Structures are given as structure tokens and as C-alpha cells.
Short mmCIF file of N, CA and C in Angstrom, two decimals:
data_model
loop_
_atom_site.label_atom_id
_atom_site.label_comp_id
_atom_site.label_asym_id
_atom_site.label_seq_id
_atom_site.Cartn_x
_atom_site.Cartn_y
_atom_site.Cartn_z
N MET A 1308 -53.86 16.19 -25.78
CA MET A 1308 -52.51 16.52 -26.20
C MET A 1308 -51.54 15.54 -25.54
N LYS A 1309 -50.59 15.04 -26.32
CA LYS A 1309 -49.58 14.15 -25.78
C LYS A 1309 -48.30 14.94 -25.53
N LYS A 1310 -47.52 14.50 -24.55
CA LYS A 1310 -46.22 15.02 -24.30
C LYS A 1310 -45.23 14.07 -24.94
N ILE A 1311 -44.39 14.57 -25.85
CA ILE A 1311 -43.49 13.73 -26.59
C ILE A 1311 -42.04 14.24 -26.43
N ILE A 1312 -41.14 13.32 -26.13
CA ILE A 1312 -39.69 13.70 -26.12
C ILE A 1312 -39.10 13.23 -27.43
N LEU A 1313 -38.48 14.17 -28.13
CA LEU A 1313 -37.91 13.91 -29.44
C LEU A 1313 -36.38 14.11 -29.36
N ALA A 1314 -35.65 13.05 -29.70
CA ALA A 1314 -34.20 13.19 -29.80
C ALA A 1314 -33.90 14.02 -31.03
N TYR A 1315 -33.43 15.24 -30.77
CA TYR A 1315 -33.36 16.26 -31.82
C TYR A 1315 -31.92 16.64 -32.22
N SER A 1316 -31.62 16.49 -33.51
CA SER A 1316 -30.28 16.82 -34.01
C SER A 1316 -30.28 18.13 -34.77
N GLY A 1317 -31.46 18.67 -35.08
CA GLY A 1317 -31.53 19.90 -35.83
C GLY A 1317 -31.50 19.65 -37.37
N GLY A 1318 -31.37 18.45 -37.78
CA GLY A 1318 -31.31 18.10 -39.21
C GLY A 1318 -32.70 18.03 -39.79
N LEU A 1319 -32.72 17.69 -41.05
CA LEU A 1319 -34.00 17.68 -41.81
C LEU A 1319 -35.01 16.73 -41.27
N ASP A 1320 -34.56 15.47 -40.96
CA ASP A 1320 -35.52 14.46 -40.46
C ASP A 1320 -36.13 14.86 -39.11
N THR A 1321 -35.31 15.20 -38.15
CA THR A 1321 -35.87 15.51 -36.83
C THR A 1321 -36.60 16.84 -36.85
N SER A 1322 -36.21 17.76 -37.69
CA SER A 1322 -36.95 19.04 -37.79
C SER A 1322 -38.34 18.80 -38.39
N TYR A 1323 -38.41 17.89 -39.39
CA TYR A 1323 -39.71 17.53 -39.97
C TYR A 1323 -40.59 16.87 -38.89
N CYS A 1324 -40.04 15.97 -38.14
CA CYS A 1324 -40.81 15.28 -37.11
C CYS A 1324 -41.33 16.28 -36.10
N LEU A 1325 -40.48 17.19 -35.68
CA LEU A 1325 -40.85 18.19 -34.69
C LEU A 1325 -41.98 19.05 -35.21
N LYS A 1326 -41.87 19.53 -36.44
CA LYS A 1326 -42.94 20.35 -37.04
C LYS A 1326 -44.24 19.61 -37.11
N LYS A 1327 -44.17 18.38 -37.61
CA LYS A 1327 -45.41 17.54 -37.77
C LYS A 1327 -46.06 17.27 -36.43
N LEU A 1328 -45.27 16.81 -35.48
CA LEU A 1328 -45.84 16.45 -34.19
C LEU A 1328 -46.41 17.66 -33.50
N SER A 1329 -45.71 18.79 -33.51
CA SER A 1329 -46.24 20.00 -32.85
C SER A 1329 -47.43 20.52 -33.56
N SER A 1330 -47.49 20.46 -34.88
CA SER A 1330 -48.66 20.97 -35.59
C SER A 1330 -49.89 20.10 -35.36
N GLU A 1331 -49.68 18.87 -34.90
CA GLU A 1331 -50.81 18.01 -34.54
C GLU A 1331 -51.30 18.28 -33.13
N GLY A 1332 -50.74 19.24 -32.47
CA GLY A 1332 -51.20 19.67 -31.11
C GLY A 1332 -50.44 18.99 -30.01
N ASN A 1333 -49.32 18.34 -30.29
CA ASN A 1333 -48.58 17.68 -29.22
C ASN A 1333 -47.59 18.67 -28.57
N GLU A 1334 -47.30 18.37 -27.34
CA GLU A 1334 -46.28 19.15 -26.59
C GLU A 1334 -44.93 18.41 -26.78
N VAL A 1335 -44.10 18.93 -27.66
CA VAL A 1335 -42.91 18.27 -28.05
C VAL A 1335 -41.69 18.88 -27.36
N HIS A 1336 -40.95 18.02 -26.64
CA HIS A 1336 -39.74 18.45 -25.96
C HIS A 1336 -38.57 17.94 -26.81
N ALA A 1337 -37.84 18.90 -27.45
CA ALA A 1337 -36.75 18.58 -28.34
C ALA A 1337 -35.48 18.54 -27.48
N ILE A 1338 -34.87 17.34 -27.43
CA ILE A 1338 -33.69 17.13 -26.58
C ILE A 1338 -32.51 16.73 -27.45
N ASN A 1339 -31.38 17.42 -27.27
CA ASN A 1339 -30.14 17.13 -27.98
C ASN A 1339 -29.15 16.63 -26.98
N ILE A 1340 -28.47 15.54 -27.29
CA ILE A 1340 -27.34 15.03 -26.47
C ILE A 1340 -26.06 15.42 -27.15
N ASN A 1341 -25.36 16.38 -26.64
CA ASN A 1341 -24.14 16.90 -27.27
C ASN A 1341 -22.97 16.07 -26.80
N THR A 1342 -22.39 15.27 -27.77
CA THR A 1342 -21.23 14.49 -27.45
C THR A 1342 -19.97 15.10 -28.07
N GLY A 1343 -20.04 16.38 -28.34
CA GLY A 1343 -18.89 17.13 -28.83
C GLY A 1343 -18.96 17.50 -30.31
N GLY A 1344 -20.03 17.18 -30.96
CA GLY A 1344 -20.14 17.47 -32.38
C GLY A 1344 -20.67 18.86 -32.74
N PHE A 1345 -21.06 19.67 -31.71
CA PHE A 1345 -21.67 20.94 -31.97
C PHE A 1345 -20.97 22.07 -31.23
N SER A 1346 -20.76 23.19 -31.91
CA SER A 1346 -20.21 24.39 -31.23
C SER A 1346 -21.34 25.11 -30.51
N LYS A 1347 -20.98 26.07 -29.69
CA LYS A 1347 -22.01 26.87 -28.97
C LYS A 1347 -22.93 27.60 -29.96
N ASN A 1348 -22.36 28.12 -31.06
CA ASN A 1348 -23.16 28.80 -32.08
C ASN A 1348 -24.11 27.85 -32.77
N GLU A 1349 -23.64 26.64 -33.04
CA GLU A 1349 -24.52 25.61 -33.67
C GLU A 1349 -25.64 25.19 -32.73
N LEU A 1350 -25.33 25.08 -31.42
CA LEU A 1350 -26.40 24.76 -30.47
C LEU A 1350 -27.46 25.90 -30.36
N LYS A 1351 -26.98 27.11 -30.39
CA LYS A 1351 -27.91 28.26 -30.35
C LYS A 1351 -28.80 28.29 -31.63
N THR A 1352 -28.22 28.01 -32.78
CA THR A 1352 -28.96 27.94 -34.02
C THR A 1352 -29.98 26.81 -33.97
N MET A 1353 -29.56 25.66 -33.39
CA MET A 1353 -30.41 24.47 -33.26
C MET A 1353 -31.60 24.83 -32.32
N GLU A 1354 -31.34 25.51 -31.25
CA GLU A 1354 -32.37 25.93 -30.29
C GLU A 1354 -33.38 26.86 -30.99
N ASP A 1355 -32.87 27.88 -31.67
CA ASP A 1355 -33.75 28.79 -32.38
C ASP A 1355 -34.65 28.04 -33.39
N LYS A 1356 -34.04 27.15 -34.13
CA LYS A 1356 -34.75 26.35 -35.14
C LYS A 1356 -35.85 25.49 -34.50
N ALA A 1357 -35.49 24.86 -33.36
CA ALA A 1357 -36.43 24.01 -32.66
C ALA A 1357 -37.69 24.78 -32.24
N TYR A 1358 -37.48 25.99 -31.67
CA TYR A 1358 -38.61 26.80 -31.27
C TYR A 1358 -39.43 27.28 -32.49
N MET A 1359 -38.73 27.53 -33.60
CA MET A 1359 -39.44 27.98 -34.79
C MET A 1359 -40.29 26.85 -35.38
N MET A 1360 -39.82 25.61 -35.18
CA MET A 1360 -40.56 24.42 -35.65
C MET A 1360 -41.70 23.98 -34.70
N GLY A 1361 -41.76 24.64 -33.55
CA GLY A 1361 -42.89 24.39 -32.65
C GLY A 1361 -42.52 23.64 -31.37
N ALA A 1362 -41.27 23.55 -31.01
CA ALA A 1362 -40.90 22.88 -29.76
C ALA A 1362 -41.51 23.62 -28.57
N PHE A 1363 -41.96 22.84 -27.61
CA PHE A 1363 -42.46 23.41 -26.36
C PHE A 1363 -41.27 23.74 -25.50
N ILE A 1364 -40.26 22.87 -25.51
CA ILE A 1364 -39.02 23.08 -24.77
C ILE A 1364 -37.87 22.49 -25.64
N PHE A 1365 -36.74 23.21 -25.63
CA PHE A 1365 -35.51 22.64 -26.22
C PHE A 1365 -34.49 22.57 -25.11
N LYS A 1366 -33.76 21.46 -25.06
CA LYS A 1366 -32.68 21.27 -24.09
C LYS A 1366 -31.57 20.53 -24.75
N SER A 1367 -30.37 21.04 -24.52
CA SER A 1367 -29.14 20.35 -24.98
C SER A 1367 -28.45 19.85 -23.74
N ILE A 1368 -28.17 18.60 -23.73
CA ILE A 1368 -27.48 18.00 -22.56
C ILE A 1368 -26.01 17.82 -22.94
N ASP A 1369 -25.13 18.39 -22.15
CA ASP A 1369 -23.70 18.24 -22.39
C ASP A 1369 -23.22 16.90 -21.85
N ALA A 1370 -22.93 15.97 -22.80
CA ALA A 1370 -22.51 14.64 -22.43
C ALA A 1370 -21.06 14.35 -22.87
N ILE A 1371 -20.31 15.36 -23.14
CA ILE A 1371 -18.98 15.18 -23.67
C ILE A 1371 -18.06 14.38 -22.67
N ASP A 1372 -18.09 14.82 -21.45
CA ASP A 1372 -17.20 14.13 -20.48
C ASP A 1372 -17.63 12.69 -20.25
N ILE A 1373 -18.90 12.45 -20.07
CA ILE A 1373 -19.41 11.10 -19.86
C ILE A 1373 -19.16 10.23 -21.07
N TYR A 1374 -19.41 10.77 -22.25
CA TYR A 1374 -19.26 10.00 -23.47
C TYR A 1374 -17.84 9.55 -23.71
N TYR A 1375 -16.86 10.45 -23.48
CA TYR A 1375 -15.48 10.09 -23.79
C TYR A 1375 -14.71 9.49 -22.62
N ASN A 1376 -15.16 9.76 -21.38
CA ASN A 1376 -14.40 9.27 -20.26
C ASN A 1376 -15.03 8.06 -19.52
N LYS A 1377 -16.21 7.70 -19.89
CA LYS A 1377 -16.87 6.58 -19.20
C LYS A 1377 -17.27 5.61 -20.24
#
């Protein structure tokens, strides 16, 4: 089994990749970098979807301050 980090947006393409990779027996870590485009409800929906698609771990990193101020 491979450990894979997937940049995850919750959209069709990354959800397909997550499902395929996890169904092949990989340990997929779905990571979202939030630069301000997602509400708390959207992030919760994204997390639920990631686990439903087979994510081993889902993490959203809040990068709003760094993205806009640095």
C-alpha cells in the first residue's frame, strides 16, 4: 500500500482520483488549501465527501492570511 497526498478541491476530478486511488488499496490523504474560496459549511461537505470517497485522512489548511498578506 502506498501513502498518497492528494491536493483535494472536492470537485469531480479530484473526487474521481480519490475514489480510484483509495479503491486500489492506497492510503490517500486528501488535503485542501483554503485560500478563502470555501465557507465552513462547504468545507464540512468537502470533508464528508472525501471520507465517503475513501480518504484515509482529510485536512483543510487555512491559508487565507498567508495567501493575501504575504
